[in-house]
Amino acid sequence: MMSALIFYNDTHIMKSIISLLLLTGTLVVHANTTRPEIIAISTDSTQLIYAVGDNGRLYQTYLGPRLANTTEATLLPVNRPGGTDGASRMVTWEAYSTAGSETFFEPAIGALHADGNPSTYLYYKNHETTQVNGGTLTKIHLADDQYPFYVTLNYMAYPAENVIKTWSEISHSEKKPVQLTQYASAQIYKDAQSFYLTEFTGDWGKEAGMSTQPLLFGKKIIDTHLGSRAAMHASPYFIIGIDGPAEENSGEVLMGGIAWTGNFRLTFEIDNDGSLRVIPGINPYASTYTLKANETLTTPEFVFTLSQHGTGQGSRDLHDWSRKYGLKDGDGDRLTLLNNWENTYFTFDQDKLGQLMHEAKALGVDMFLLDDGWFGNKYPRNNAGAGLGDWDANKAKLPGGVSALVDSAKAAGVKFGIWIEPEMVNPKSELYEKHPEWVIQQTNRQPYYYRGQMVLDLSNPKVQDYVYSIVDRILTDNPDVAYFKWDCNSPITNIYSPYLKDRQGNLYVDHVKGLYNVLDRIKAKYPDTPMMLCSGGGARCDYKALESFTEFWASDDTDPAERIFIQWGFSHFLPAKATSAHVTSWNRNTPVKFRCDVASMGKLGFDIGLQDLTADELAYCREAVANWRRLYSTAMDGDQYRLVSPYKSNHAAMAYVAKDRNKAVLYTFDIHPRLGEKKLPVRLRGLDPDKNYRVDEINLMPGKKSSLKENGKVLSGDYLMKVGINALTGGDYNSRVIELTAE
Ligand code: GLA
């Protein structure tokens, strides 16, 4: 038998002596008896609990349903028995584990201190709790005992929404800069028999595709190296099904997202005891971060919920949170629109746009949205290869400039919105000729252009000013511009910042912080201007960017059969009012009604010319727009219920129930049913069982009568939830919209 004695000198809390006995190769920790301090991060339904160990360090002791009596959490051990032989080796869940210590699994933070030492040990100093904007903010301050190196862990708990967001702040006052090799936002542990990860991955045109896999020993990482169009292959969200794959209406699930509009990394690691650690954060790929003394690196927020009732409840909580605290103008209205992108691409002039504004009016939408191709003079934007960076209206196409367009829109009786892609530059542009040093590129290497363009270096404050000025100038010159579609089509390639000089490892991070600086300034000056976040489709959809945007473009893929899946994926995290969905000419095999019903589940818009619609279809669309508006508070501000999954059937059904449960709207879709397949009634959820609801099928093509058996009947919420409505059919591309009104 060998034994070892280690002394910890923790001046902040107490002196501890821990004797470590090495028994037949196994460590036993004899700790002193000071009771650990408990720090509970609580929502109405969930608790995340920390305790200070006898060694003065901070450990997670619990994540689960809220305890009735929090003081009982003092019983939860910091050191729990673990290892294959049961009690003889202690396992700890350090709140923010550090590289170079006895952390045997993935740490949250790694730092090369000014003297070259790669180890960090963090000790609890103190913590404080304050009430901030609807939630409770707990800040836990940690410090190394050998270096003036500090980490503050932040936890903001939103009680009613059952959402916690957490992030870290890292700083130091060492003599020279510290190199941070990893710097997670948080580290969250969970114990169970098994874990299943659902990811939301894909590519352009197939965003947020859902797939589920068991998590076994080791790491599963979802990350991105794309820099700016960061979520092109993976949305920054995940679901963990605990003790089984996530279910819609039952079981414990952890759902979350990292609020970062750049390279992110979600690490899921199962350790030797079968416990899970989730480590969300910025991806440290090519990003060893140089932190100067007295600077603070604030990491992105990790937003999560722990639902005891499956993903449906988790989504509803995240939607509520996001409408209240996340999205720009989260509880506000949204504008329906007609976009011209697919209708005209780059080929249009003032007259053509004027005509489209009248078409917008004829459709009954609120706004006309002018897309790409309106700017650039020396290098006109007639294709994707020129003009980005030169934000003056093209004189040949638009002699009257933006102001003439605003006037035409007014005359047509609609609002006017405009597309920009302000973070980008084409090498063929006056901006590039003037400021090549504003561009991320390596001048000694072969350039690599994605969509013929390059990314401006937003780590440079001058570039931030310039990008801000694009929006500011348009709105100063044309205060009636009502909306922006802000695009971002290129990832960062050939990464190098002329501005950052010897701090190149900071570029991926400081670039995104520069973007936030611009967006914050725009939001401060133009709090009421709605903006759509677009990134070659849905490649930007994180909670942080969405603080500055009222909605996002879920995908360029508007084939309604595909869109059902894409919107289904995003619906797990983002509310319908944030999910822009347009009726287009993709998949002309589908009826306009089907396309329109799919788009009506989100923030409705059109990108189709009236020449593509028959008179009946136009009449149908007008009615659908009017119904969408009439049912706005039910659907866009109500509770969402995913009822029939397209992943598990050849159909889909989604319902929205008003908060007062007096109104609901049900959308059902038959995608490609099998011959003779069994069709079960669609059972509603979230209704009041004691209320009676009138069933009305709406959004019917002109002259078409509803074939729905229950149409016109008054049925109890109880019946509608237990028996359901026979809404599904055996035909391809049939859809129904059914309004339920409490009598
Ligand atoms: C991206 C967007 C499209 C459109 C084009 C314009 O691809 O996703 O909606 O705006 O850019 O170039």
PDB file of N, CA and C and ligand atoms in Angstrom, residues 204 229 339 341 346 371-372 381 384 419 421 451 485 487 489 534-538 553 555-556 607, ligand 1:
ATOM      1  N   TRP A 204     -26.647  23.366 -47.664  1.00  0.00           N
ATOM      2  CA  TRP A 204     -27.530  24.291 -48.363  1.00  0.00           C
ATOM      3  C   TRP A 204     -28.734  23.499 -48.899  1.00  0.00           C
ATOM      4  N   ARG A 229     -20.410  32.018 -42.684  1.00  0.00           N
ATOM      5  CA  ARG A 229     -21.670  31.303 -43.000  1.00  0.00           C
ATOM      6  C   ARG A 229     -21.653  30.025 -42.164  1.00  0.00           C
ATOM      7  N   ASN A 339     -41.248  38.877 -52.188  1.00  0.00           N
ATOM      8  CA  ASN A 339     -39.825  39.016 -52.509  1.00  0.00           C
ATOM      9  C   ASN A 339     -39.692  38.820 -54.033  1.00  0.00           C
ATOM     10  N   TRP A 341     -36.728  37.706 -55.570  1.00  0.00           N
ATOM     11  CA  TRP A 341     -35.501  37.000 -55.937  1.00  0.00           C
ATOM     12  C   TRP A 341     -35.740  35.940 -57.014  1.00  0.00           C
ATOM     13  N   PHE A 346     -31.325  38.728 -61.064  1.00  0.00           N
ATOM     14  CA  PHE A 346     -30.668  40.041 -61.138  1.00  0.00           C
ATOM     15  C   PHE A 346     -31.272  40.951 -62.216  1.00  0.00           C
ATOM     16  N   ASP A 371     -34.674  42.173 -53.614  1.00  0.00           N
ATOM     17  CA  ASP A 371     -33.543  41.299 -53.282  1.00  0.00           C
ATOM     18  C   ASP A 371     -32.273  41.798 -53.959  1.00  0.00           C
ATOM     19  N   ASP A 372     -31.340  40.915 -54.112  1.00  0.00           N
ATOM     20  CA  ASP A 372     -30.003  41.164 -54.655  1.00  0.00           C
ATOM     21  C   ASP A 372     -30.079  41.801 -56.053  1.00  0.00           C
ATOM     22  N   ARG A 381     -23.975  45.042 -60.226  1.00  0.00           N
ATOM     23  CA  ARG A 381     -24.329  43.747 -59.628  1.00  0.00           C
ATOM     24  C   ARG A 381     -25.346  43.056 -60.540  1.00  0.00           C
ATOM     25  N   ALA A 384     -23.507  37.244 -59.391  1.00  0.00           N
ATOM     26  CA  ALA A 384     -22.922  37.171 -58.044  1.00  0.00           C
ATOM     27  C   ALA A 384     -21.448  37.561 -58.026  1.00  0.00           C
ATOM     28  N   TRP A 419     -32.641  44.130 -49.656  1.00  0.00           N
ATOM     29  CA  TRP A 419     -31.604  43.112 -49.391  1.00  0.00           C
ATOM     30  C   TRP A 419     -30.231  43.761 -49.308  1.00  0.00           C
ATOM     31  N   GLU A 421     -25.936  42.595 -48.238  1.00  0.00           N
ATOM     32  CA  GLU A 421     -24.999  41.559 -47.777  1.00  0.00           C
ATOM     33  C   GLU A 421     -23.738  42.300 -47.326  1.00  0.00           C
ATOM     34  N   ARG A 451     -18.597  31.784 -53.922  1.00  0.00           N
ATOM     35  CA  ARG A 451     -19.600  32.599 -54.618  1.00  0.00           C
ATOM     36  C   ARG A 451     -18.974  33.907 -55.135  1.00  0.00           C
ATOM     37  N   LYS A 485     -33.297  42.561 -45.470  1.00  0.00           N
ATOM     38  CA  LYS A 485     -32.902  41.148 -45.515  1.00  0.00           C
ATOM     39  C   LYS A 485     -31.377  41.183 -45.552  1.00  0.00           C
ATOM     40  N   ASP A 487     -27.961  39.315 -45.713  1.00  0.00           N
ATOM     41  CA  ASP A 487     -27.474  38.015 -46.186  1.00  0.00           C
ATOM     42  C   ASP A 487     -26.000  37.825 -45.860  1.00  0.00           C
ATOM     43  N   ASN A 489     -23.309  35.089 -47.642  1.00  0.00           N
ATOM     44  CA  ASN A 489     -23.214  33.902 -48.490  1.00  0.00           C
ATOM     45  C   ASN A 489     -21.878  33.184 -48.484  1.00  0.00           C
ATOM     46  N   CYS A 534     -30.375  36.073 -43.074  1.00  0.00           N
ATOM     47  CA  CYS A 534     -30.293  35.063 -44.127  1.00  0.00           C
ATOM     48  C   CYS A 534     -28.829  34.720 -44.307  1.00  0.00           C
ATOM     49  N   SER A 535     -28.549  33.502 -44.656  1.00  0.00           N
ATOM     50  CA  SER A 535     -27.161  33.155 -44.937  1.00  0.00           C
ATOM     51  C   SER A 535     -27.167  32.032 -45.964  1.00  0.00           C
ATOM     52  N   GLY A 536     -27.359  32.435 -47.217  1.00  0.00           N
ATOM     53  CA  GLY A 536     -27.453  31.434 -48.274  1.00  0.00           C
ATOM     54  C   GLY A 536     -28.477  30.378 -47.886  1.00  0.00           C
ATOM     55  N   GLY A 537     -29.625  30.841 -47.355  1.00  0.00           N
ATOM     56  CA  GLY A 537     -30.581  29.944 -46.706  1.00  0.00           C
ATOM     57  C   GLY A 537     -30.412  30.069 -45.205  1.00  0.00           C
ATOM     58  N   GLY A 538     -30.504  28.939 -44.503  1.00  0.00           N
ATOM     59  CA  GLY A 538     -30.572  28.978 -43.037  1.00  0.00           C
ATOM     60  C   GLY A 538     -29.252  28.747 -42.330  1.00  0.00           C
ATOM     61  N   TRP A 553     -34.251  33.338 -42.474  1.00  0.00           N
ATOM     62  CA  TRP A 553     -34.638  32.611 -43.680  1.00  0.00           C
ATOM     63  C   TRP A 553     -34.187  31.169 -43.494  1.00  0.00           C
ATOM     64  N   SER A 555     -34.370  28.429 -45.333  1.00  0.00           N
ATOM     65  CA  SER A 555     -33.689  27.698 -46.409  1.00  0.00           C
ATOM     66  C   SER A 555     -34.043  28.322 -47.745  1.00  0.00           C
ATOM     67  N   ASP A 556     -33.106  28.249 -48.674  1.00  0.00           N
ATOM     68  CA  ASP A 556     -33.448  28.614 -50.056  1.00  0.00           C
ATOM     69  C   ASP A 556     -34.333  27.540 -50.672  1.00  0.00           C
ATOM     70  N   ASP A 607     -42.546  34.486 -53.031  1.00  0.00           N
ATOM     71  CA  ASP A 607     -41.489  34.834 -53.973  1.00  0.00           C
ATOM     72  C   ASP A 607     -41.881  34.190 -55.290  1.00  0.00           C
TER      73      ASP A 607
HETATM   74  C1  GLA B   1     -28.799  33.951 -50.983  1.00  0.00           C
HETATM   75  C2  GLA B   1     -30.165  33.960 -50.327  1.00  0.00           C
HETATM   76  C3  GLA B   1     -31.246  34.080 -51.376  1.00  0.00           C
HETATM   77  C4  GLA B   1     -31.025  35.320 -52.204  1.00  0.00           C
HETATM   78  C5  GLA B   1     -29.635  35.292 -52.800  1.00  0.00           C
HETATM   79  C6  GLA B   1     -29.299  36.581 -53.523  1.00  0.00           C
HETATM   80  O1  GLA B   1     -28.580  32.781 -51.680  1.00  0.00           O
HETATM   81  O2  GLA B   1     -30.354  32.819 -49.557  1.00  0.00           O
HETATM   82  O3  GLA B   1     -32.519  34.147 -50.741  1.00  0.00           O
HETATM   83  O4  GLA B   1     -31.189  36.476 -51.411  1.00  0.00           O
HETATM   84  O5  GLA B   1     -28.640  35.082 -51.809  1.00  0.00           O
HETATM   85  O6  GLA B   1     -28.060  36.568 -54.091  1.00  0.00           O
END
